[in-house]
Structure formats: structure tokens, C-alpha cells
Tab-separated table of C-alpha atoms in Angstrom:
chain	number	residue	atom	x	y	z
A	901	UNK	CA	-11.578	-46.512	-20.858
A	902	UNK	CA	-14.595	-47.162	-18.969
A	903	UNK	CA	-15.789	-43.226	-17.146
A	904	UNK	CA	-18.625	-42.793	-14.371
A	905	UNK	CA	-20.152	-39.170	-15.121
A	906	UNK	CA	-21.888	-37.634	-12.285
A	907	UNK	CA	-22.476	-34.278	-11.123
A	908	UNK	CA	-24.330	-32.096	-8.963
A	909	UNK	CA	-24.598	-33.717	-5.749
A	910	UNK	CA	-25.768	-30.326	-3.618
A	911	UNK	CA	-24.162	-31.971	-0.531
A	912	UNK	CA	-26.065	-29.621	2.260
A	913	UNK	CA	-29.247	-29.770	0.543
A	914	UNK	CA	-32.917	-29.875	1.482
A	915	UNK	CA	-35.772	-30.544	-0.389
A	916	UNK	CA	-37.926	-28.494	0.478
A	917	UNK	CA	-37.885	-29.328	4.939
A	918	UNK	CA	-36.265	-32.766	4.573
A	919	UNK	CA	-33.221	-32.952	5.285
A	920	UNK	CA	-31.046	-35.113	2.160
A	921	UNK	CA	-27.917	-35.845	3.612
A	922	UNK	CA	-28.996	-39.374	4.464
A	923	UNK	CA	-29.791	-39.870	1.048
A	924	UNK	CA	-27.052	-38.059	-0.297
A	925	UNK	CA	-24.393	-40.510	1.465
A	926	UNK	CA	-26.546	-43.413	0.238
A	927	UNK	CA	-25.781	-42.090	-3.108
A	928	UNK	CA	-22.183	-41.902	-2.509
A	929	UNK	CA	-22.036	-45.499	-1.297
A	930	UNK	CA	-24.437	-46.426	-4.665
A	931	UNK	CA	-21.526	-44.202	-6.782
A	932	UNK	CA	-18.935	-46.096	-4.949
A	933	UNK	CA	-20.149	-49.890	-5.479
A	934	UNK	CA	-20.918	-48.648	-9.016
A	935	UNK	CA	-17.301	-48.202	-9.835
A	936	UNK	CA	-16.005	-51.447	-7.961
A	937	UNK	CA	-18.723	-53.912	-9.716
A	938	UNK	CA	-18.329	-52.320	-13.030
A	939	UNK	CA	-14.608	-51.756	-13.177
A	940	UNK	CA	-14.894	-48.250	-13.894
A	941	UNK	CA	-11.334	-46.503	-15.102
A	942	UNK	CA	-12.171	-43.148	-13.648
A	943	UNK	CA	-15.387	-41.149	-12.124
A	944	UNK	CA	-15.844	-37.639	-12.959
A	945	UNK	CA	-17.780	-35.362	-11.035
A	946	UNK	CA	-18.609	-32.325	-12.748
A	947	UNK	CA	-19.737	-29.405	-10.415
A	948	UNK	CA	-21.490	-28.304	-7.312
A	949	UNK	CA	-20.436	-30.671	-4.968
A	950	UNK	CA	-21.257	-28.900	-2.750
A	951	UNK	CA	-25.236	-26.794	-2.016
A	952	UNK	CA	-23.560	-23.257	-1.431
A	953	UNK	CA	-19.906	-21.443	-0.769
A	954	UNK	CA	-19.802	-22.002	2.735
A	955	UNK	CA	-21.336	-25.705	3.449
A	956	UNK	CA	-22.463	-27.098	6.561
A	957	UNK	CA	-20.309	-28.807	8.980
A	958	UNK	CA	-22.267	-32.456	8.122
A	959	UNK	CA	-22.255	-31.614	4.002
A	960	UNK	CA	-18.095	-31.384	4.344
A	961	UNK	CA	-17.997	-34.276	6.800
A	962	UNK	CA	-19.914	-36.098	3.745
A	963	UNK	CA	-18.171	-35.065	1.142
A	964	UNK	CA	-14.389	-36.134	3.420
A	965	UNK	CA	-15.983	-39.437	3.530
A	966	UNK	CA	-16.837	-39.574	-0.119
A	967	UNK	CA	-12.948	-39.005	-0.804
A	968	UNK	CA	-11.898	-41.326	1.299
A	969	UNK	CA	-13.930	-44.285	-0.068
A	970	UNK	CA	-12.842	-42.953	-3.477
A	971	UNK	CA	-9.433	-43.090	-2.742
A	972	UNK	CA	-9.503	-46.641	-0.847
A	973	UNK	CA	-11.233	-48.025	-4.214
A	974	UNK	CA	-8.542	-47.158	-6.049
A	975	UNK	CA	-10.303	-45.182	-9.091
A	976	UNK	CA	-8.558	-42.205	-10.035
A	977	UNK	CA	-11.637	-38.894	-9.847
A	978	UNK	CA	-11.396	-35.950	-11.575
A	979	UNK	CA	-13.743	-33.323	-9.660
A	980	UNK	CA	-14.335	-29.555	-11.054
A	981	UNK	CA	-16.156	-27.030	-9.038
A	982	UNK	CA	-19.400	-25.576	-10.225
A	983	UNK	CA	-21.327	-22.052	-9.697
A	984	UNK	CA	-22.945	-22.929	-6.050
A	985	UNK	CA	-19.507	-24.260	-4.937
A	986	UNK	CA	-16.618	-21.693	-3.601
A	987	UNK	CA	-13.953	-22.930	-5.957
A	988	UNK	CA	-11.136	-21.538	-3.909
A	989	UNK	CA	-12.386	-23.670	-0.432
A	990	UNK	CA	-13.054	-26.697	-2.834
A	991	UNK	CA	-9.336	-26.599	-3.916
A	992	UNK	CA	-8.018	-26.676	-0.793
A	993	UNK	CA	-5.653	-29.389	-0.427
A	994	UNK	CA	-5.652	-30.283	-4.248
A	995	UNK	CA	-1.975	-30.788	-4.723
A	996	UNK	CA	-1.938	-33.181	-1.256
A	997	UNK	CA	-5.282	-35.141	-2.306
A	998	UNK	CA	-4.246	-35.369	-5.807
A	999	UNK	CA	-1.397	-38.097	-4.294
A	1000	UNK	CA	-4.122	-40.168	-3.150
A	1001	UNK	CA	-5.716	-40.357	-6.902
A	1002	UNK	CA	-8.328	-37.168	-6.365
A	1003	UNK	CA	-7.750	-34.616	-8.901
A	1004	UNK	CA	-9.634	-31.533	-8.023
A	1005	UNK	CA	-9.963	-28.764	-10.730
A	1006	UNK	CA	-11.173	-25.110	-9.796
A	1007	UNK	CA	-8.510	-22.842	-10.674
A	1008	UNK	CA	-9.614	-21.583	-14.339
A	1009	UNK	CA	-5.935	-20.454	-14.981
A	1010	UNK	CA	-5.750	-24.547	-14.819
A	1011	UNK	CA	-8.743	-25.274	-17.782
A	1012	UNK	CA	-5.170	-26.915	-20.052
A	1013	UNK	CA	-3.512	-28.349	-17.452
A	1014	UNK	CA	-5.328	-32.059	-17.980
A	1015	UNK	CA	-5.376	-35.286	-15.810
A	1016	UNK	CA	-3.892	-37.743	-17.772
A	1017	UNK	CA	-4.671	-41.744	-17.709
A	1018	UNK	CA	-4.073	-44.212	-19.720
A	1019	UNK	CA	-5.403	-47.459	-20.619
A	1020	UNK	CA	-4.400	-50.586	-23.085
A	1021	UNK	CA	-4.929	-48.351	-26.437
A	1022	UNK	CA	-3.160	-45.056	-24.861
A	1023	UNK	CA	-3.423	-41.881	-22.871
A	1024	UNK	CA	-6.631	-40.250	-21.995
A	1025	UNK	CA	-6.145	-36.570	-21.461
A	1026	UNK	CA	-9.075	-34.769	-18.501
A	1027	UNK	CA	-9.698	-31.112	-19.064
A	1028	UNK	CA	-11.382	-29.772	-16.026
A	1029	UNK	CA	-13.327	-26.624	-16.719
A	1030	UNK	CA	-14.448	-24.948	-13.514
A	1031	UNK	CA	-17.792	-22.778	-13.671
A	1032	UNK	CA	-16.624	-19.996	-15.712
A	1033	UNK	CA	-18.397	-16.472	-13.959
A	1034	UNK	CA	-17.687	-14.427	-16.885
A	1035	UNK	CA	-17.074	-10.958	-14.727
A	1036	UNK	CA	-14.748	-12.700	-12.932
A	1037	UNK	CA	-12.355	-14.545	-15.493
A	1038	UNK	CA	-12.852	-12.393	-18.904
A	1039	UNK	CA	-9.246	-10.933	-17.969
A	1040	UNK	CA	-7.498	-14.374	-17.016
A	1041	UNK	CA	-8.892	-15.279	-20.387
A	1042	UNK	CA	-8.466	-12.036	-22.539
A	1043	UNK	CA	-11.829	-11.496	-23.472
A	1044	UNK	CA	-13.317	-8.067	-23.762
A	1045	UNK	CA	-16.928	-9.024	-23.182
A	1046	UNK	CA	-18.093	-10.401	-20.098
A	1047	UNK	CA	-20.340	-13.513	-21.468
A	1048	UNK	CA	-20.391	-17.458	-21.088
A	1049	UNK	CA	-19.684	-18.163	-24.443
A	1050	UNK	CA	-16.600	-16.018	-25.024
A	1051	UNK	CA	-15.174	-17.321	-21.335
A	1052	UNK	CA	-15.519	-21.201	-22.210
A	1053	UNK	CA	-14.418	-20.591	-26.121
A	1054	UNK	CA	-11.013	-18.805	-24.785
A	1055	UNK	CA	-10.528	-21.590	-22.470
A	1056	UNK	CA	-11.632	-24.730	-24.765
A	1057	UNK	CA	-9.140	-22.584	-27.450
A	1058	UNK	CA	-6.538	-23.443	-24.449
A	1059	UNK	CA	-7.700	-26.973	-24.443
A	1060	UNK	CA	-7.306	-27.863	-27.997
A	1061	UNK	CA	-3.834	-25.998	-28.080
A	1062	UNK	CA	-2.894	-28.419	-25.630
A	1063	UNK	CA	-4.375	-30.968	-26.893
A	1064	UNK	CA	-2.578	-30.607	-30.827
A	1065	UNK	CA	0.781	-30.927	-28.842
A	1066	UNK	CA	-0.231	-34.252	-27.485
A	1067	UNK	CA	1.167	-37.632	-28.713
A	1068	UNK	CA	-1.315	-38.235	-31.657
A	1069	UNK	CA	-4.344	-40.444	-30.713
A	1070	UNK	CA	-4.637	-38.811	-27.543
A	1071	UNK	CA	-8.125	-38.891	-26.489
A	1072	UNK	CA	-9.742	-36.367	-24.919
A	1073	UNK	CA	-12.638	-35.107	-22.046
A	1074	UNK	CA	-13.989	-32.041	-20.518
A	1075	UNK	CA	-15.661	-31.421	-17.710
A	1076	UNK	CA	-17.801	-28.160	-17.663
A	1077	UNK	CA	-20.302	-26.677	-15.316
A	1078	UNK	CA	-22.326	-24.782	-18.108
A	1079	UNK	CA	-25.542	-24.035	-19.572
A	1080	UNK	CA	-25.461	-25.835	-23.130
A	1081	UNK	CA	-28.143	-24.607	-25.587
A	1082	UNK	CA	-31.120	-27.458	-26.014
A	1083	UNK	CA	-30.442	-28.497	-22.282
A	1084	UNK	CA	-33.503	-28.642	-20.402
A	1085	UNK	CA	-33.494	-26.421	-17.249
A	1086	UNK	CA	-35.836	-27.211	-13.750
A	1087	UNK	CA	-36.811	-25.132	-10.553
A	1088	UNK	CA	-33.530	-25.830	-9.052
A	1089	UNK	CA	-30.744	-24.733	-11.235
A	1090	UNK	CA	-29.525	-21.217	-9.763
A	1091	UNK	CA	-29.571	-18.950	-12.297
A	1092	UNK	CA	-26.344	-18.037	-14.483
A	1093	UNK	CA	-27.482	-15.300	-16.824
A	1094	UNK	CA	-24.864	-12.758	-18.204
A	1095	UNK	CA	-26.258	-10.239	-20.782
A	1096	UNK	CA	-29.966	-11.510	-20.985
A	1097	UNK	CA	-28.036	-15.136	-21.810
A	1098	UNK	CA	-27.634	-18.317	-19.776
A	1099	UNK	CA	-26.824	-20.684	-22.746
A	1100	UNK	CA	-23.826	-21.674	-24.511
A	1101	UNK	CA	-24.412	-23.516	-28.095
A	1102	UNK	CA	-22.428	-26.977	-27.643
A	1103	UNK	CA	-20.129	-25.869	-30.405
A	1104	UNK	CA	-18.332	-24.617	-28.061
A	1105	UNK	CA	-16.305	-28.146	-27.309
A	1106	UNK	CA	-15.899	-29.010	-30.539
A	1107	UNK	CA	-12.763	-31.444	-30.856
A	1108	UNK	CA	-12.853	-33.500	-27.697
A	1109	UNK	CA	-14.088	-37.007	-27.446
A	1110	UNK	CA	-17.285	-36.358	-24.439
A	1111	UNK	CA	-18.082	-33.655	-23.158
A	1112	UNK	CA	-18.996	-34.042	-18.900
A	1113	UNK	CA	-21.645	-31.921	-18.243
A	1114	UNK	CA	-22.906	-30.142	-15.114
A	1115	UNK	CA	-25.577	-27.947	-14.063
A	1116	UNK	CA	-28.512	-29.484	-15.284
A	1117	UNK	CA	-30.415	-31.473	-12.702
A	1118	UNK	CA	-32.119	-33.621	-15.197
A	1119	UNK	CA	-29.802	-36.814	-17.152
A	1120	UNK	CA	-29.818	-35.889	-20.515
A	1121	UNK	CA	-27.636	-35.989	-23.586
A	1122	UNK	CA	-27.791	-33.292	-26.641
A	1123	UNK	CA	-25.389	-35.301	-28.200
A	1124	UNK	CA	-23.694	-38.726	-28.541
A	1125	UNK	CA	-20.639	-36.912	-26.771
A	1126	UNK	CA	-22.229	-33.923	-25.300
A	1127	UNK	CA	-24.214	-35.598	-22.163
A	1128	UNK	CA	-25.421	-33.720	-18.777
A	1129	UNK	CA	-25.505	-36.380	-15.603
A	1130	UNK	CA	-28.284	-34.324	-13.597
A	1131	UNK	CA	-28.322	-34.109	-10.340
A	1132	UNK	CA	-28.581	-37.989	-8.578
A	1133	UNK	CA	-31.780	-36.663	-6.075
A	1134	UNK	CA	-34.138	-34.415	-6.514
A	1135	UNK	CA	-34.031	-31.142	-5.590
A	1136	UNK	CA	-37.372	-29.563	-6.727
A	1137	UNK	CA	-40.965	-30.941	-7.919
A	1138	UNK	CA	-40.525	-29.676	-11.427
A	1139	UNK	CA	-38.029	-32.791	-11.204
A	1140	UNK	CA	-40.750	-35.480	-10.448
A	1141	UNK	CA	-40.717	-36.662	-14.132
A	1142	UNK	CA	-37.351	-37.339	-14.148
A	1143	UNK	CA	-34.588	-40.382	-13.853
A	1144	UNK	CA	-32.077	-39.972	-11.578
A	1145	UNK	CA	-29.491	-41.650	-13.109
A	1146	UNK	CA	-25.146	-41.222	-13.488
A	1147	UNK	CA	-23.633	-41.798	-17.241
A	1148	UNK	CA	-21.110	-45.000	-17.438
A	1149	UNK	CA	-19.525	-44.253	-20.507
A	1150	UNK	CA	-17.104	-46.230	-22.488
A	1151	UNK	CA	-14.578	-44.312	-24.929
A	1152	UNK	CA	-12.946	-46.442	-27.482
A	1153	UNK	CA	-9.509	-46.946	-28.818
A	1154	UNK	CA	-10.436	-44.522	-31.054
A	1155	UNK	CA	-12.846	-41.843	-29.558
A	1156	UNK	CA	-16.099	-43.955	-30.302
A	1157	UNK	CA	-18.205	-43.438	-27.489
A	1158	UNK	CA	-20.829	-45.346	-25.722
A	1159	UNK	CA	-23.156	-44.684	-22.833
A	1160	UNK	CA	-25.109	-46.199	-20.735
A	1161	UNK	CA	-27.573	-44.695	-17.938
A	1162	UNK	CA	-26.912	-46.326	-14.294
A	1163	UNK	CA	-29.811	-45.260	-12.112
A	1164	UNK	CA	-29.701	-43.505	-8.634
A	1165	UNK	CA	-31.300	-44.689	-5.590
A	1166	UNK	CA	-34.576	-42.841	-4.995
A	1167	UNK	CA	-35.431	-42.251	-1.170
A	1168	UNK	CA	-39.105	-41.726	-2.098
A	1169	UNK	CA	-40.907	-41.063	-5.445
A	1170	UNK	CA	-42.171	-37.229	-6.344
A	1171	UNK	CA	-46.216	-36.182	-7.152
A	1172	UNK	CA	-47.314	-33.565	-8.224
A	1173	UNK	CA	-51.349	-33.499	-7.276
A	1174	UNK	CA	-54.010	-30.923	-9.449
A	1175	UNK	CA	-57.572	-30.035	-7.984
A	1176	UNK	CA	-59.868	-28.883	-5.302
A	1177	UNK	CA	-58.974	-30.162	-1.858
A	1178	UNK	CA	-62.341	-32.699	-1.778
A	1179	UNK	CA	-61.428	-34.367	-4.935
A	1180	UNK	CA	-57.655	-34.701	-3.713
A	1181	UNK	CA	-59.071	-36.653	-0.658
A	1182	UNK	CA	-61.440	-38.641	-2.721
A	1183	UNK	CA	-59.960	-39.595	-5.967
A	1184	UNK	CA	-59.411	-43.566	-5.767
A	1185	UNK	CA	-56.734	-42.875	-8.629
A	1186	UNK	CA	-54.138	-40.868	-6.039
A	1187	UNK	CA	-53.479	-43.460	-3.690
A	1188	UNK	CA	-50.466	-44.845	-5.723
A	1189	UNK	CA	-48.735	-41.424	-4.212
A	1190	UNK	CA	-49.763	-41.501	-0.491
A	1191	UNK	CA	-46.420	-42.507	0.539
A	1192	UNK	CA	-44.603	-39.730	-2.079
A	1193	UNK	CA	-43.515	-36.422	-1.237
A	1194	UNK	CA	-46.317	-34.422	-2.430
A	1195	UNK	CA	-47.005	-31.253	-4.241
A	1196	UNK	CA	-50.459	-30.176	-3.877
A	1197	UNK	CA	-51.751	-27.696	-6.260
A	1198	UNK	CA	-55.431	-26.749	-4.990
A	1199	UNK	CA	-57.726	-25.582	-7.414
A	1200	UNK	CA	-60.994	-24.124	-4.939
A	1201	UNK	CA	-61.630	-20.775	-5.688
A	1202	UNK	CA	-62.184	-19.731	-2.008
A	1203	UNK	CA	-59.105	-21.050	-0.162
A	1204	UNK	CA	-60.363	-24.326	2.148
A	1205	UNK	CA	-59.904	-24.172	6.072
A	1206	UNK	CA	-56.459	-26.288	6.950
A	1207	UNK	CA	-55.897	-27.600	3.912
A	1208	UNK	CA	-52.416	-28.993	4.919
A	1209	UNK	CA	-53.224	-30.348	7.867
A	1210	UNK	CA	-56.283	-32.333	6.046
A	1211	UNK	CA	-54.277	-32.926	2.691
A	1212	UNK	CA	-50.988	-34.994	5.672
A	1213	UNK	CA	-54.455	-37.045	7.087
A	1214	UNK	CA	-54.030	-39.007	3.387
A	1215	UNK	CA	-50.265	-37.689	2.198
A	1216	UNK	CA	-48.215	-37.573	4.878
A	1217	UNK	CA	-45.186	-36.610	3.125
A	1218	UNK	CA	-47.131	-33.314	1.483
A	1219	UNK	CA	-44.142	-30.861	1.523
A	1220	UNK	CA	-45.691	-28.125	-0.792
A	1221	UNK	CA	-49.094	-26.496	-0.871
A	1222	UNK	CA	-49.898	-24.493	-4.144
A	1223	UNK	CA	-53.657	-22.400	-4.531
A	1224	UNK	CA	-53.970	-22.125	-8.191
A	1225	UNK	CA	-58.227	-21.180	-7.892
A	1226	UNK	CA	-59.113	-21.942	-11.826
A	1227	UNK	CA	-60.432	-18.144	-12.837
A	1228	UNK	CA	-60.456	-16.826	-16.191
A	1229	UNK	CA	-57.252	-13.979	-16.942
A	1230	UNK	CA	-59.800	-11.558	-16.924
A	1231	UNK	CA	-60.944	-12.326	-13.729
A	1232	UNK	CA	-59.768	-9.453	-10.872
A	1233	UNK	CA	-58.496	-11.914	-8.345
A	1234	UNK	CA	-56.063	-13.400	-10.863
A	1235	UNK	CA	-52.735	-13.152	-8.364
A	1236	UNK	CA	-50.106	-11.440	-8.813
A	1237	UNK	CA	-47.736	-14.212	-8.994
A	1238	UNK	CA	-49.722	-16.027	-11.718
A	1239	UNK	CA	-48.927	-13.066	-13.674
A	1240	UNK	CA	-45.556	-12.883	-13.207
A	1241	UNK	CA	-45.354	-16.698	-13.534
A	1242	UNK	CA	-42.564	-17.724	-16.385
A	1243	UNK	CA	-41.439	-13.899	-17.010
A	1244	UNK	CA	-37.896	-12.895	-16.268
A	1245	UNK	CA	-36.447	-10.134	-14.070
A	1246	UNK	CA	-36.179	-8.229	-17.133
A	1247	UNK	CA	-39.598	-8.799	-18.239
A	1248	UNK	CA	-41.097	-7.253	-15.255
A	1249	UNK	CA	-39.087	-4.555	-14.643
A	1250	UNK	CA	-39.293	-3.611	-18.390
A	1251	UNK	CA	-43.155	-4.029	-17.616
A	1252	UNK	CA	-42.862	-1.592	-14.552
A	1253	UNK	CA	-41.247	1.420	-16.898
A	1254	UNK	CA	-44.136	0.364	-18.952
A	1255	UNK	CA	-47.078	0.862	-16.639
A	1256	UNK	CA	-45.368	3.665	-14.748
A	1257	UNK	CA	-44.619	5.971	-17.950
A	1258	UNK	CA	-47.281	4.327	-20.581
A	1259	UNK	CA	-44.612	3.636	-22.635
A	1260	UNK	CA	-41.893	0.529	-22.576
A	1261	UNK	CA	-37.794	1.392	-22.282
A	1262	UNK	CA	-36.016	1.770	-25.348
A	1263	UNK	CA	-32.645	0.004	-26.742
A	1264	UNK	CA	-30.231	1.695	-24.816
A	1265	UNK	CA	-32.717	1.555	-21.645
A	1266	UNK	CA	-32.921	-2.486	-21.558
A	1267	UNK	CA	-29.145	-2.314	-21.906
A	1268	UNK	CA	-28.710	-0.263	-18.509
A	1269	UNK	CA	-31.324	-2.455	-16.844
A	1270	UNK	CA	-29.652	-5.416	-18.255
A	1271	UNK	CA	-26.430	-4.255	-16.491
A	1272	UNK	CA	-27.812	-3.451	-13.708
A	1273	UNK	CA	-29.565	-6.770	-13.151
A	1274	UNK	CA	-25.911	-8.623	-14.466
A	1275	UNK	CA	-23.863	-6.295	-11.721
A	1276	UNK	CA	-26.058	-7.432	-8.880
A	1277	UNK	CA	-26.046	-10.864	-9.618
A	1278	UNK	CA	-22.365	-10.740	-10.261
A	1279	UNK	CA	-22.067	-8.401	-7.038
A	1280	UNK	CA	-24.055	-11.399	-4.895
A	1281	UNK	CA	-21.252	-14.060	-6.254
A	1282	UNK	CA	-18.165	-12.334	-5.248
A	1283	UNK	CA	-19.574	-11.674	-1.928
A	1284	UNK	CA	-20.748	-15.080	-1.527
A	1285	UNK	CA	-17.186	-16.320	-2.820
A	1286	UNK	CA	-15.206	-14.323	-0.433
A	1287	UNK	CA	-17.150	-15.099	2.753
């Protein structure tokens, strides 16, 4: 069975002030041919449609046509919902669209309750795995600790209970919006941490055939059947090293898996500039990126007059201005954010008790402001869900 892996299309989206849903539907009709030239079997879409829980008006008109040129190709698509996505208004209309060959999974009472398709050597079984929030699902699940990896074990347990009382030789694939350990992260991923832990160790789908990942913006695989997509545009600069690219994977008669990377359109490349604003207008070697979108980090120790304005006369596209003066650490001026730069919320306010009391929080301490940061973020999710 031939399977077209993509997730985390942000439908909505900006990057940075351009607006991507131009590029975004140019994806979908890329996706689209994709699966017609290539004879795809299914396409699975693995979380975060769309950008946030309540899209915009375009972003749902976008994702309606997606659907429909789905469903006129023909290709049955299994779709989960993901941690920017309200699962309950992505549902909407499952049962009706399912008719049409659109299978859309975001109830996690649902994790067991597969897709099945079947091809010349027998049935292919799709376990969709919404985004798990642990606060929110530990009792659906019957876990007494609120954390990623107990949520997703309890429901891959319900996954490979199903899956025993399958015909024998039934082959098998999740999709899960997750945080696997040894994925790399970027700038753009919201952040899932429960307990002072984002990451689950892949272990956790042990027994399946591939493993669909989302969350992850860049393409990557941790394993021959463990594989995140990333996101098919770019959504931050700390992506401009990366391949855009879906997953066309091939599962065997028997399991065997093999994948190949299909590349994404790219609406225009990503730089990331270094140095002081004269050299940046100077340097011979930078004009390969004068029609990129452009981060510019400038390096003058006494911030120049204009500098965007002067930096667009040679980059137009320059979206982002950085000043990153080069000063020793011990050097006053260093800013604030350079100090904070790479340390979590924990880190700093563990810091602040610190500086305030001369002396840092103890065990039970960290665990209240632990909490405390889990409850808010957990707090800012329900509300967001519910609007």
C-alpha cells in the first residue's frame, strides 16, 4: 500500500507579515497531483491543519477546498487533529465526510477505532491518535498522572488490543501529533510541556508497522518506521536549513517499509544574514539571497540609523531585524534577552527565587512552580478549546 504522510499545514498562517495562504493552497494542489501521478493508496495528514482553534474565514475556505479535491481524486485520507487545532470544530461533520472517503480522527475515546483499507496482500488497519493534552484525557484513559507518555502508552495499549483481535497479517499505522524523543524541535512548534517534559521516547508505538508523525516542522525520521513529515512551508527562520518535503511511503505485504521524500514547493528560499549593517550591504557573497526572505542579525555595537529601511534598498523581502552587538558576557550592556536566550520558563523563574532570596528553590519548591507553570498552560488550552 502506497501512503502520502504529511502534516502540519498551519492553514491561517503567516510568516512573520506575509500572508501564506497562497502558498498554502499551492501546496494542497502539489499534495493533490502528488497522489494522482503516483497512485498513492491513501494520504495521511497528521495534525494541525489548521494555525489555531478558531481559524480564519479564508484558512477554512482552504482547507473545504482541500477536501473536496481529496474526495474528487478518489484517495481515501485519514486526518487527526493536532495541539493548535480545536479537535471538537475539526470533527465536525466526520461521520457525513467520512462517506465521501475523508476520515477525520479527533475524538481520543476513538484512538482503537481504525480506518481500515485494503490492498492486493490484505487489510491495512489506520489508528488515528489525536494530540493527547494530558490534563485533559488522563481520566478517558485511566491514568493517574497527567503526562504525555502515560496518555499515548494507555491509548497505543488500546491500539495493540485491537490490533491482536485482527485477522492475522493485519498491518498496521498510527498517526500521532507528539513530541518523540531525538526529534529535532524549531522556533515554531508551540510548546507541549507537562511536568518539565515535552518528549515521548518512540517506544511508545512499539508493534505497528509506521508510525505518522506530527508536530515537528522539520522532515525527519528517528526510525525506519518512526518518521515526522514537518511542516510543507516554513513557518520560522530557524527553519531556513531545512527540506520541505511530504513522506511517500510504501508498506509491504509484510510490514517492510520504504520511504521516499517528495519535496514541497518553496514560494521563496529563507537567509539568515550575520554582521554589521555596512558589511551586509557590501559583501559580494550575499547577493545569492537578495530575492529571499531575510533575517538580518546586525552585529554594530551602537545600533545604525534605519537599518531596515537601508537593509529592503538590497533585500527587499527582509522580514526580521535582529541587534546581536558582539560584546563580551561580562560586558554591562549584554541584554537582557541574550541572557535569557535558550533558558526555560522554569529556568528563569527558578533564577528569580535565586537572586531575590540568595538562595535557589528547593525540591518541593520547583515542583509547585512546575505546577503552576503546567496549570496555566493547561488553563490557556481549555480556554482556547472552548471559544
Amino acid at each position: 500500500m502506497r501512503i502520502l504522510h504529511t502534516s502540519d499545514w498551519h492553514l491561517g498562517r503567516s510568516f512573520h507579515r506575509v500572508n501564506m495562504l497562497g502558498a498554502q493552497a499551492e501546496f494542497i494542489g502539489h499534495l493533490v497531483a502528488t497522489a494522482r501521478e503516483r497512485e498513492v493508496d491513501a494520504v495521511v495528514v497528521s495534525g494541525d491543519v489548521y494555525d489555531r482553534a478558531v481559524p480564519p474565514l479564508a484558512a477554512v475556505e482552504l482547507f473545504d477546498h482541500a477536501l473536496h479535491r481529496l474526495a474528487d481524486l478518489g484517495v481515501p485520507t485519514v486526518m487527526i487533529s493536532g495541539n493548535h487545532d480545536s479537535a471538537r470544530r475539526l470533527g465536525v461533520g466526520a461521520g457525513l465526510i467520512g462517506r465521501a472517503g475523508i476520515h477525520l480522527r479527533t475524538a481520543p475515546a476513538a484512538c482503537a477505532d481504525p480506518v481500515v483499507l485494503a490492498d492486493a496482500h490484505g487489510d491495512v488497519a489506520f489508528y488515528g491518535l489525536p494530540y493527547l493534552e494530558p490534563a485533559l484525557v488522563k481520566d478517558e484513559f485511566g491514568v493517574k498522572r497527567a503526562g504525555h507518555e502515560a496518555v499515548l502508552g494507555a491509548a497505543m495499549d488500546r491500539v495493540r488490543a485491537d490490533l491482536t483481535a485482527r485477522a492475522k497479517g493485519t498491518r498496521s499505522v498510527v498517526l500521532a501529533h507528539a513530541f518523540v524523543t531525538g526529534g529535532e524541535a524549531s522556533d515554531s512548534e508551540r510548546d507541549i510541556t507537562i511536568g518539565g517534559v515535552a518528549a515521548v521516547p518512540s517506544g511508545v508505538f512499539d508493534g505497528v508497522d509506521y508510525v505518522a508523525l506530527g508536530h515537528l516542522h522539520g522532515s525527519q525520521a528517528l526510525s525506519e518506521r518512526v518518521r515526522y513529515s514537518g511542516s510543507p512551508l516554513p513557518y520560522s527562520f530557524s527553519e531556513s536549513t531545512h527540506r520541505k518535503s511530504m513522506w511517500l511511503v510504501d508498506l509491504g505485504a509484510t510490514g517492510e517499509v520504504e520511504a521516499e521524500r517528495i519535496d514541497c514547493p518553496v514560494p521563496r528560499p529563507l537567509a539568515r544574514i550575520r554582521g554589521d549593517i555596512e558589511t551586509l550591504l557590501a559583501d559580494p557573497d550575499l547577493a545569492r539571497h537578495e530575492e529571499a526572505w531575510v533575517e538580518a542579525t546586525l552585529t554594530d555595537p551602537v545600533r545604525p540609523d534605519d537599518p531596515m529601511a537601508r537593509l529592503c534598498e538590497r533585500f527587499p523581502h527582509t522580514l526580521s531585524l535582529v541587534f546581536d552587538p558582539e560584546r563580551t558576557p561580562e560586558d554591562p550592556d549584554v541584554s537582557y534577552a541574550q541572557r535569557l536566550k535558550g533558558r526555560s520558563d522554569q529556568q528563569i523563574a527558578e533564577d528569580f527565587v535565586t537572586h531575590v532570596r540568595g538562595a535557589g528553590p528547593d525540591v518541593p519548591e520547583q515542583a509547585v512552580l512546575r505546577a503552576a507553570f503546567d496549570t496555566v498552560r493547561t488553563d490557556d488550552t481549555v480556554r482556547e478549546v472552548a471559544r
